[in-house]
JSON list of C-alpha atoms in Angstrom, two decimals:
[
{"chain": "R", "resi": 24, "resn": "MET", "atom": "CA", "xyz": [73.53, 73.22, 124.19]},
{"chain": "R", "resi": 25, "resn": "SER", "atom": "CA", "xyz": [70.42, 74.65, 125.83]},
{"chain": "R", "resi": 26, "resn": "PHE", "atom": "CA", "xyz": [67.54, 75.52, 123.67]},
{"chain": "R", "resi": 27, "resn": "LYS", "atom": "CA", "xyz": [64.15, 77.35, 123.67]},
{"chain": "R", "resi": 28, "resn": "ASN", "atom": "CA", "xyz": [61.03, 77.03, 121.60]},
{"chain": "R", "resi": 29, "resn": "THR", "atom": "CA", "xyz": [59.89, 80.59, 120.64]},
{"chain": "R", "resi": 30, "resn": "LYS", "atom": "CA", "xyz": [58.49, 82.56, 117.79]},
{"chain": "R", "resi": 31, "resn": "ILE", "atom": "CA", "xyz": [59.97, 85.06, 115.42]},
{"chain": "R", "resi": 32, "resn": "GLY", "atom": "CA", "xyz": [57.01, 87.02, 114.30]},
{"chain": "R", "resi": 33, "resn": "LYS", "atom": "CA", "xyz": [54.42, 84.28, 113.72]},
{"chain": "R", "resi": 34, "resn": "ILE", "atom": "CA", "xyz": [57.03, 81.57, 112.78]},
{"chain": "R", "resi": 35, "resn": "ASN", "atom": "CA", "xyz": [57.63, 78.84, 115.26]},
{"chain": "R", "resi": 36, "resn": "CYS", "atom": "CA", "xyz": [61.33, 78.41, 115.84]},
{"chain": "R", "resi": 37, "resn": "ARG", "atom": "CA", "xyz": [63.68, 76.41, 118.08]},
{"chain": "R", "resi": 38, "resn": "VAL", "atom": "CA", "xyz": [66.69, 78.56, 119.08]},
{"chain": "R", "resi": 39, "resn": "MET", "atom": "CA", "xyz": [69.76, 76.53, 120.33]},
{"chain": "R", "resi": 40, "resn": "ARG", "atom": "CA", "xyz": [72.84, 77.88, 122.13]},
{"chain": "R", "resi": 41, "resn": "ILE", "atom": "CA", "xyz": [75.49, 76.05, 120.28]},
{"chain": "R", "resi": 42, "resn": "SER", "atom": "CA", "xyz": [78.93, 76.91, 118.87]},
{"chain": "R", "resi": 43, "resn": "PHE", "atom": "CA", "xyz": [81.16, 75.43, 116.24]},
{"chain": "R", "resi": 44, "resn": "THR", "atom": "CA", "xyz": [83.03, 78.72, 115.84]},
{"chain": "R", "resi": 45, "resn": "GLY", "atom": "CA", "xyz": [84.43, 79.31, 119.35]},
{"chain": "R", "resi": 46, "resn": "GLU", "atom": "CA", "xyz": [82.24, 82.44, 119.64]},
{"chain": "R", "resi": 47, "resn": "GLN", "atom": "CA", "xyz": [78.82, 83.07, 121.18]},
{"chain": "R", "resi": 48, "resn": "SER", "atom": "CA", "xyz": [76.50, 81.70, 118.64]},
{"chain": "R", "resi": 49, "resn": "TYR", "atom": "CA", "xyz": [73.11, 80.17, 118.02]},
{"chain": "R", "resi": 50, "resn": "GLU", "atom": "CA", "xyz": [71.33, 78.03, 115.58]},
{"chain": "R", "resi": 51, "resn": "ILE", "atom": "CA", "xyz": [67.68, 78.63, 114.59]},
{"chain": "R", "resi": 52, "resn": "ASN", "atom": "CA", "xyz": [65.64, 75.57, 113.52]},
{"chain": "R", "resi": 53, "resn": "ILE", "atom": "CA", "xyz": [62.60, 76.30, 111.43]},
{"chain": "R", "resi": 54, "resn": "GLN", "atom": "CA", "xyz": [60.38, 74.87, 108.86]},
{"chain": "R", "resi": 55, "resn": "ALA", "atom": "CA", "xyz": [62.40, 74.97, 105.58]},
{"chain": "R", "resi": 56, "resn": "ASN", "atom": "CA", "xyz": [60.06, 77.09, 103.58]},
{"chain": "R", "resi": 57, "resn": "TYR", "atom": "CA", "xyz": [60.44, 80.03, 106.14]},
{"chain": "R", "resi": 58, "resn": "GLY", "atom": "CA", "xyz": [64.26, 80.17, 105.71]},
{"chain": "R", "resi": 59, "resn": "LYS", "atom": "CA", "xyz": [64.43, 83.32, 103.55]},
{"chain": "R", "resi": 60, "resn": "SER", "atom": "CA", "xyz": [61.89, 85.23, 105.77]},
{"chain": "R", "resi": 61, "resn": "ILE", "atom": "CA", "xyz": [63.86, 84.35, 108.97]},
{"chain": "R", "resi": 62, "resn": "TRP", "atom": "CA", "xyz": [67.20, 85.21, 107.28]},
{"chain": "R", "resi": 63, "resn": "GLU", "atom": "CA", "xyz": [65.78, 88.67, 106.30]},
{"chain": "R", "resi": 64, "resn": "LYS", "atom": "CA", "xyz": [64.41, 89.35, 109.76]},
{"chain": "R", "resi": 65, "resn": "CYS", "atom": "CA", "xyz": [67.72, 88.39, 111.48]},
{"chain": "R", "resi": 66, "resn": "MET", "atom": "CA", "xyz": [69.78, 90.49, 109.13]},
{"chain": "R", "resi": 67, "resn": "GLU", "atom": "CA", "xyz": [67.40, 93.42, 109.73]},
{"chain": "R", "resi": 68, "resn": "ALA", "atom": "CA", "xyz": [67.51, 93.07, 113.44]},
{"chain": "R", "resi": 69, "resn": "GLY", "atom": "CA", "xyz": [71.33, 92.79, 113.44]},
{"chain": "R", "resi": 70, "resn": "LYS", "atom": "CA", "xyz": [71.95, 95.73, 111.16]},
{"chain": "R", "resi": 71, "resn": "ASP", "atom": "CA", "xyz": [72.87, 98.06, 113.94]},
{"chain": "R", "resi": 72, "resn": "TYR", "atom": "CA", "xyz": [75.23, 95.53, 115.47]},
{"chain": "R", "resi": 73, "resn": "ASN", "atom": "CA", "xyz": [77.22, 95.12, 112.17]},
{"chain": "R", "resi": 74, "resn": "ILE", "atom": "CA", "xyz": [75.85, 91.62, 111.56]},
{"chain": "R", "resi": 75, "resn": "THR", "atom": "CA", "xyz": [77.92, 89.73, 109.00]},
{"chain": "R", "resi": 76, "resn": "PRO", "atom": "CA", "xyz": [77.04, 86.42, 107.19]},
{"chain": "R", "resi": 77, "resn": "TYR", "atom": "CA", "xyz": [79.75, 83.86, 106.79]},
{"chain": "R", "resi": 78, "resn": "GLY", "atom": "CA", "xyz": [80.06, 80.62, 104.90]},
{"chain": "R", "resi": 79, "resn": "THR", "atom": "CA", "xyz": [81.13, 77.11, 105.60]},
{"chain": "R", "resi": 80, "resn": "GLU", "atom": "CA", "xyz": [84.91, 77.68, 104.82]},
{"chain": "R", "resi": 81, "resn": "THR", "atom": "CA", "xyz": [84.94, 80.52, 107.47]},
{"chain": "R", "resi": 82, "resn": "MET", "atom": "CA", "xyz": [83.23, 78.33, 109.99]},
{"chain": "R", "resi": 83, "resn": "HIS", "atom": "CA", "xyz": [85.85, 75.66, 109.51]},
{"chain": "R", "resi": 84, "resn": "LEU", "atom": "CA", "xyz": [88.68, 78.13, 109.89]},
{"chain": "R", "resi": 85, "resn": "LEU", "atom": "CA", "xyz": [87.15, 79.50, 113.12]},
{"chain": "R", "resi": 86, "resn": "ARG", "atom": "CA", "xyz": [86.70, 76.06, 114.56]},
{"chain": "R", "resi": 87, "resn": "ALA", "atom": "CA", "xyz": [90.33, 75.19, 113.71]},
{"chain": "R", "resi": 88, "resn": "GLU", "atom": "CA", "xyz": [91.58, 78.30, 115.56]},
{"chain": "R", "resi": 89, "resn": "LYS", "atom": "CA", "xyz": [89.56, 77.11, 118.49]},
{"chain": "R", "resi": 90, "resn": "GLY", "atom": "CA", "xyz": [90.87, 73.56, 118.30]},
{"chain": "R", "resi": 91, "resn": "TYR", "atom": "CA", "xyz": [87.44, 72.10, 117.48]},
{"chain": "R", "resi": 92, "resn": "ILE", "atom": "CA", "xyz": [87.65, 68.79, 115.53]},
{"chain": "R", "resi": 93, "resn": "VAL", "atom": "CA", "xyz": [85.70, 67.55, 112.47]},
{"chain": "R", "resi": 94, "resn": "ILE", "atom": "CA", "xyz": [84.63, 63.99, 112.58]},
{"chain": "R", "resi": 95, "resn": "GLY", "atom": "CA", "xyz": [86.19, 62.13, 109.74]},
{"chain": "R", "resi": 96, "resn": "GLN", "atom": "CA", "xyz": [88.87, 64.76, 109.38]},
{"chain": "R", "resi": 97, "resn": "GLU", "atom": "CA", "xyz": [90.65, 64.72, 112.72]},
{"chain": "R", "resi": 98, "resn": "THR", "atom": "CA", "xyz": [89.20, 61.29, 113.39]},
{"chain": "R", "resi": 99, "resn": "ASP", "atom": "CA", "xyz": [88.86, 57.85, 111.89]},
{"chain": "R", "resi": 100, "resn": "GLY", "atom": "CA", "xyz": [87.65, 54.50, 113.24]},
{"chain": "R", "resi": 101, "resn": "THR", "atom": "CA", "xyz": [90.63, 54.27, 115.55]},
{"chain": "R", "resi": 102, "resn": "VAL", "atom": "CA", "xyz": [90.57, 57.64, 117.30]},
{"chain": "R", "resi": 103, "resn": "THR", "atom": "CA", "xyz": [89.30, 57.84, 120.84]},
{"chain": "R", "resi": 104, "resn": "PRO", "atom": "CA", "xyz": [88.14, 60.81, 122.95]},
{"chain": "R", "resi": 105, "resn": "ILE", "atom": "CA", "xyz": [91.36, 60.48, 124.95]},
{"chain": "R", "resi": 106, "resn": "ASP", "atom": "CA", "xyz": [93.32, 60.92, 121.77]},
{"chain": "R", "resi": 107, "resn": "LEU", "atom": "CA", "xyz": [91.51, 64.18, 121.16]},
{"chain": "R", "resi": 108, "resn": "ASN", "atom": "CA", "xyz": [91.99, 65.58, 124.71]},
{"chain": "R", "resi": 109, "resn": "TYR", "atom": "CA", "xyz": [88.31, 65.00, 125.32]},
{"chain": "R", "resi": 110, "resn": "ASP", "atom": "CA", "xyz": [88.77, 62.57, 128.16]},
{"chain": "R", "resi": 111, "resn": "TRP", "atom": "CA", "xyz": [87.17, 65.16, 130.38]},
{"chain": "R", "resi": 112, "resn": "MET", "atom": "CA", "xyz": [83.79, 64.28, 128.66]},
{"chain": "R", "resi": 113, "resn": "ILE", "atom": "CA", "xyz": [84.11, 60.67, 129.87]},
{"chain": "R", "resi": 114, "resn": "CYS", "atom": "CA", "xyz": [82.16, 59.97, 133.00]},
{"chain": "R", "resi": 115, "resn": "LYS", "atom": "CA", "xyz": [84.53, 58.49, 135.58]},
{"chain": "R", "resi": 116, "resn": "ASN", "atom": "CA", "xyz": [81.79, 57.60, 138.01]},
{"chain": "R", "resi": 117, "resn": "LYS", "atom": "CA", "xyz": [79.75, 55.08, 135.89]},
{"chain": "R", "resi": 118, "resn": "LYS", "atom": "CA", "xyz": [80.43, 51.39, 136.41]},
{"chain": "R", "resi": 119, "resn": "ASP", "atom": "CA", "xyz": [79.88, 50.76, 132.74]},
{"chain": "R", "resi": 120, "resn": "PHE", "atom": "CA", "xyz": [78.95, 52.44, 129.55]},
{"chain": "R", "resi": 121, "resn": "ILE", "atom": "CA", "xyz": [79.03, 51.48, 125.85]},
{"chain": "R", "resi": 122, "resn": "GLY", "atom": "CA", "xyz": [82.73, 51.77, 124.79]},
{"chain": "R", "resi": 123, "resn": "LYS", "atom": "CA", "xyz": [84.28, 51.70, 128.26]},
{"chain": "R", "resi": 124, "resn": "ARG", "atom": "CA", "xyz": [86.09, 48.41, 127.77]},
{"chain": "R", "resi": 125, "resn": "SER", "atom": "CA", "xyz": [87.49, 49.64, 124.54]},
{"chain": "R", "resi": 126, "resn": "LEU", "atom": "CA", "xyz": [89.18, 52.58, 126.25]},
{"chain": "R", "resi": 127, "resn": "SER", "atom": "CA", "xyz": [91.03, 50.22, 128.70]},
{"chain": "R", "resi": 128, "resn": "ARG", "atom": "CA", "xyz": [92.32, 47.78, 126.13]},
{"chain": "R", "resi": 129, "resn": "PRO", "atom": "CA", "xyz": [96.21, 47.72, 125.85]},
{"chain": "R", "resi": 130, "resn": "ASP", "atom": "CA", "xyz": [96.28, 49.20, 122.34]},
{"chain": "R", "resi": 131, "resn": "THR", "atom": "CA", "xyz": [93.85, 51.97, 123.19]},
{"chain": "R", "resi": 132, "resn": "SER", "atom": "CA", "xyz": [95.72, 53.08, 126.32]},
{"chain": "R", "resi": 133, "resn": "ARG", "atom": "CA", "xyz": [99.20, 53.15, 124.79]},
{"chain": "R", "resi": 134, "resn": "GLU", "atom": "CA", "xyz": [101.08, 56.40, 125.34]},
{"chain": "R", "resi": 135, "resn": "ASP", "atom": "CA", "xyz": [102.40, 56.51, 121.77]},
{"chain": "R", "resi": 136, "resn": "ARG", "atom": "CA", "xyz": [99.00, 56.68, 120.12]},
{"chain": "R", "resi": 137, "resn": "LYS", "atom": "CA", "xyz": [98.36, 59.39, 117.60]},
{"chain": "R", "resi": 138, "resn": "GLN", "atom": "CA", "xyz": [97.02, 62.42, 119.54]},
{"chain": "R", "resi": 139, "resn": "LEU", "atom": "CA", "xyz": [95.64, 65.76, 118.58]},
{"chain": "R", "resi": 140, "resn": "VAL", "atom": "CA", "xyz": [98.14, 68.70, 118.61]},
{"chain": "R", "resi": 141, "resn": "GLY", "atom": "CA", "xyz": [98.44, 72.11, 117.09]},
{"chain": "R", "resi": 142, "resn": "LEU", "atom": "CA", "xyz": [101.17, 73.08, 114.61]},
{"chain": "R", "resi": 143, "resn": "SER", "atom": "CA", "xyz": [102.72, 76.53, 114.30]},
{"chain": "R", "resi": 144, "resn": "PRO", "atom": "CA", "xyz": [105.36, 77.31, 111.68]},
{"chain": "R", "resi": 145, "resn": "ILE", "atom": "CA", "xyz": [108.72, 78.48, 112.84]},
{"chain": "R", "resi": 146, "resn": "ASN", "atom": "CA", "xyz": [108.85, 80.78, 109.88]},
{"chain": "R", "resi": 147, "resn": "LYS", "atom": "CA", "xyz": [105.54, 82.46, 109.90]},
{"chain": "R", "resi": 148, "resn": "LYS", "atom": "CA", "xyz": [105.58, 82.84, 106.10]},
{"chain": "R", "resi": 149, "resn": "ASP", "atom": "CA", "xyz": [105.51, 79.01, 105.57]},
{"chain": "R", "resi": 150, "resn": "VAL", "atom": "CA", "xyz": [102.22, 77.34, 104.71]},
{"chain": "R", "resi": 151, "resn": "ILE", "atom": "CA", "xyz": [101.19, 74.22, 106.40]},
{"chain": "R", "resi": 152, "resn": "GLU", "atom": "CA", "xyz": [99.37, 71.97, 103.87]},
{"chain": "R", "resi": 153, "resn": "GLU", "atom": "CA", "xyz": [96.53, 69.69, 104.98]},
{"chain": "R", "resi": 154, "resn": "GLY", "atom": "CA", "xyz": [97.26, 66.02, 104.47]},
{"chain": "R", "resi": 155, "resn": "GLN", "atom": "CA", "xyz": [101.07, 66.28, 104.72]},
{"chain": "R", "resi": 156, "resn": "HIS", "atom": "CA", "xyz": [103.33, 64.16, 107.04]},
{"chain": "R", "resi": 157, "resn": "ILE", "atom": "CA", "xyz": [105.14, 65.12, 110.21]},
{"chain": "R", "resi": 158, "resn": "VAL", "atom": "CA", "xyz": [108.72, 63.91, 110.11]},
{"chain": "R", "resi": 159, "resn": "GLU", "atom": "CA", "xyz": [111.97, 64.38, 112.12]},
{"chain": "R", "resi": 160, "resn": "LEU", "atom": "CA", "xyz": [114.04, 65.24, 108.92]},
{"chain": "R", "resi": 161, "resn": "ASN", "atom": "CA", "xyz": [114.42, 68.84, 107.85]},
{"chain": "R", "resi": 162, "resn": "GLU", "atom": "CA", "xyz": [115.08, 67.53, 104.30]},
{"chain": "R", "resi": 163, "resn": "LEU", "atom": "CA", "xyz": [114.08, 64.40, 102.54]},
{"chain": "R", "resi": 164, "resn": "PRO", "atom": "CA", "xyz": [116.99, 62.31, 101.04]},
{"chain": "R", "resi": 165, "resn": "LYS", "atom": "CA", "xyz": [117.30, 62.37, 97.29]},
{"chain": "R", "resi": 166, "resn": "LYS", "atom": "CA", "xyz": [117.58, 58.59, 97.33]},
{"chain": "R", "resi": 167, "resn": "ILE", "atom": "CA", "xyz": [115.44, 56.81, 99.93]},
{"chain": "R", "resi": 168, "resn": "THR", "atom": "CA", "xyz": [117.08, 53.57, 100.96]},
{"chain": "R", "resi": 169, "resn": "ASN", "atom": "CA", "xyz": [115.32, 53.14, 104.34]},
{"chain": "R", "resi": 170, "resn": "PRO", "atom": "CA", "xyz": [111.78, 53.79, 105.31]},
{"chain": "R", "resi": 171, "resn": "ILE", "atom": "CA", "xyz": [111.22, 57.41, 106.57]},
{"chain": "R", "resi": 172, "resn": "LYS", "atom": "CA", "xyz": [109.70, 57.55, 110.09]},
{"chain": "R", "resi": 173, "resn": "TYR", "atom": "CA", "xyz": [106.48, 59.31, 109.94]},
{"chain": "R", "resi": 174, "resn": "LEU", "atom": "CA", "xyz": [105.22, 60.65, 113.21]},
{"chain": "R", "resi": 175, "resn": "GLY", "atom": "CA", "xyz": [101.72, 61.62, 112.10]},
{"chain": "R", "resi": 176, "resn": "HIS", "atom": "CA", "xyz": [99.86, 63.76, 109.59]},
{"chain": "R", "resi": 177, "resn": "VAL", "atom": "CA", "xyz": [98.37, 67.23, 109.30]},
{"chain": "R", "resi": 178, "resn": "SER", "atom": "CA", "xyz": [94.52, 66.79, 109.53]},
{"chain": "R", "resi": 179, "resn": "SER", "atom": "CA", "xyz": [93.70, 70.42, 109.06]},
{"chain": "R", "resi": 180, "resn": "GLY", "atom": "CA", "xyz": [95.55, 73.42, 107.62]},
{"chain": "R", "resi": 181, "resn": "TYR", "atom": "CA", "xyz": [94.43, 77.19, 107.32]},
{"chain": "R", "resi": 182, "resn": "HIS", "atom": "CA", "xyz": [95.73, 80.66, 107.26]},
{"chain": "R", "resi": 183, "resn": "SER", "atom": "CA", "xyz": [94.65, 82.31, 110.40]},
{"chain": "R", "resi": 184, "resn": "PRO", "atom": "CA", "xyz": [93.84, 86.05, 109.92]},
{"chain": "R", "resi": 185, "resn": "ASN", "atom": "CA", "xyz": [93.75, 86.37, 113.70]},
{"chain": "R", "resi": 186, "resn": "LEU", "atom": "CA", "xyz": [97.27, 85.11, 114.08]},
{"chain": "R", "resi": 187, "resn": "ASN", "atom": "CA", "xyz": [98.40, 86.34, 110.65]},
{"chain": "R", "resi": 188, "resn": "HIS", "atom": "CA", "xyz": [100.17, 83.03, 109.83]},
{"chain": "R", "resi": 189, "resn": "SER", "atom": "CA", "xyz": [99.43, 79.47, 108.91]},
{"chain": "R", "resi": 190, "resn": "ILE", "atom": "CA", "xyz": [98.19, 77.00, 111.51]},
{"chain": "R", "resi": 191, "resn": "GLY", "atom": "CA", "xyz": [97.55, 73.26, 111.48]},
{"chain": "R", "resi": 192, "resn": "LEU", "atom": "CA", "xyz": [95.87, 70.54, 113.49]},
{"chain": "R", "resi": 193, "resn": "ALA", "atom": "CA", "xyz": [97.61, 67.17, 113.45]},
{"chain": "R", "resi": 194, "resn": "MET", "atom": "CA", "xyz": [97.42, 63.73, 114.79]},
{"chain": "R", "resi": 195, "resn": "ILE", "atom": "CA", "xyz": [100.99, 62.77, 116.07]},
{"chain": "R", "resi": 196, "resn": "ARG", "atom": "CA", "xyz": [102.34, 59.75, 118.01]},
{"chain": "R", "resi": 197, "resn": "GLY", "atom": "CA", "xyz": [102.44, 60.63, 121.74]},
{"chain": "R", "resi": 198, "resn": "GLY", "atom": "CA", "xyz": [101.58, 64.18, 120.81]},
{"chain": "R", "resi": 199, "resn": "LYS", "atom": "CA", "xyz": [100.44, 65.21, 124.32]},
{"chain": "R", "resi": 200, "resn": "ASN", "atom": "CA", "xyz": [104.07, 64.92, 125.46]},
{"chain": "R", "resi": 201, "resn": "LEU", "atom": "CA", "xyz": [105.55, 66.86, 122.52]},
{"chain": "R", "resi": 202, "resn": "PHE", "atom": "CA", "xyz": [104.35, 70.39, 123.16]},
{"chain": "R", "resi": 203, "resn": "GLY", "atom": "CA", "xyz": [107.21, 72.88, 122.59]},
{"chain": "R", "resi": 204, "resn": "GLN", "atom": "CA", "xyz": [109.26, 70.59, 120.48]},
{"chain": "R", "resi": 205, "resn": "LYS", "atom": "CA", "xyz": [110.24, 71.16, 116.90]},
{"chain": "R", "resi": 206, "resn": "PHE", "atom": "CA", "xyz": [109.52, 68.74, 113.97]},
{"chain": "R", "resi": 207, "resn": "PHE", "atom": "CA", "xyz": [109.02, 69.04, 110.20]},
{"chain": "R", "resi": 208, "resn": "VAL", "atom": "CA", "xyz": [106.11, 68.99, 107.77]},
{"chain": "R", "resi": 209, "resn": "THR", "atom": "CA", "xyz": [106.49, 67.71, 104.24]},
{"chain": "R", "resi": 210, "resn": "VAL", "atom": "CA", "xyz": [105.66, 69.93, 101.22]},
{"chain": "R", "resi": 211, "resn": "THR", "atom": "CA", "xyz": [104.10, 68.76, 98.00]},
{"chain": "R", "resi": 212, "resn": "GLY", "atom": "CA", "xyz": [106.63, 68.28, 95.31]},
{"chain": "R", "resi": 213, "resn": "LYS", "atom": "CA", "xyz": [109.58, 69.48, 97.45]},
{"chain": "R", "resi": 214, "resn": "THR", "atom": "CA", "xyz": [112.34, 67.80, 99.43]},
{"chain": "R", "resi": 215, "resn": "LYS", "atom": "CA", "xyz": [112.83, 70.70, 101.84]},
{"chain": "R", "resi": 216, "resn": "ASN", "atom": "CA", "xyz": [110.35, 70.42, 104.80]},
{"chain": "R", "resi": 217, "resn": "ILE", "atom": "CA", "xyz": [108.75, 73.12, 106.96]},
{"chain": "R", "resi": 218, "resn": "PRO", "atom": "CA", "xyz": [109.91, 73.43, 110.54]},
{"chain": "R", "resi": 219, "resn": "VAL", "atom": "CA", "xyz": [107.12, 73.59, 112.95]},
{"chain": "R", "resi": 220, "resn": "GLU", "atom": "CA", "xyz": [106.48, 73.77, 116.72]},
{"chain": "R", "resi": 221, "resn": "ILE", "atom": "CA", "xyz": [104.08, 71.44, 118.41]},
{"chain": "R", "resi": 222, "resn": "VAL", "atom": "CA", "xyz": [101.67, 73.65, 120.32]},
{"chain": "R", "resi": 223, "resn": "ASN", "atom": "CA", "xyz": [98.28, 73.49, 122.10]},
{"chain": "R", "resi": 224, "resn": "PRO", "atom": "CA", "xyz": [95.58, 72.85, 119.49]},
{"chain": "R", "resi": 225, "resn": "VAL", "atom": "CA", "xyz": [93.51, 75.70, 120.97]},
{"chain": "R", "resi": 226, "resn": "PHE", "atom": "CA", "xyz": [94.95, 78.72, 119.13]},
{"chain": "R", "resi": 227, "resn": "ILE", "atom": "CA", "xyz": [92.55, 81.34, 120.13]},
{"chain": "R", "resi": 228, "resn": "ASP", "atom": "CA", "xyz": [90.82, 82.18, 123.49]},
{"chain": "R", "resi": 229, "resn": "PRO", "atom": "CA", "xyz": [92.02, 79.07, 125.35]},
{"chain": "R", "resi": 230, "resn": "GLU", "atom": "CA", "xyz": [90.37, 80.37, 128.51]},
{"chain": "R", "resi": 231, "resn": "ASN", "atom": "CA", "xyz": [86.89, 80.45, 126.71]},
{"chain": "R", "resi": 232, "resn": "LYS", "atom": "CA", "xyz": [86.41, 84.12, 127.63]},
{"chain": "R", "resi": 233, "resn": "ARG", "atom": "CA", "xyz": [84.84, 85.03, 124.22]},
{"chain": "R", "resi": 234, "resn": "LEU", "atom": "CA", "xyz": [82.59, 82.00, 124.48]},
{"chain": "R", "resi": 235, "resn": "THR", "atom": "CA", "xyz": [81.22, 82.49, 127.94]},
{"chain": "R", "resi": 236, "resn": "SER", "atom": "CA", "xyz": [81.25, 86.24, 128.48]}
]
């Protein structure tokens, strides 16, 4: 998250080292009416390096492969940094900070809270749909007499061209202790569920080599 004020030609720019894609990437902040000019200069400068524009949907796919969250998609008003495996970002040395008391309340520190995990289909041809539930049943009963136990929900689902199969991010109760276990994801309009393995939410480059090299 470092930045530098500089110029591209005669145009004042602020270049920021920031990544929502899991790759080495930058954002260029400029006055809005210079957008087209800067775009053309960047595309010309990158031509010899096979520069390729990409859109928002691609950016969201790349961030999901990297296990990056979207606020309001992986989170709601109840989710804490600890639930998202971001407890490394919380300063342990400060005596107090805004929100510290909330993190130590009994409900917030429960082990069975919904926590961020990755989902990988056992059958790589299966598609994990965003918004579906994670359950323990491989097939829903035709007649439901008792409430079905839902463990969590799929917060993001994409086809990963790098892995060549569907992937998902999910918020699951006690998810941090479930890696390697098999559960099932519901499918719209069907009683047969998709078997999935609970995995690390970082699907691509878990050691950050592509990000820092």
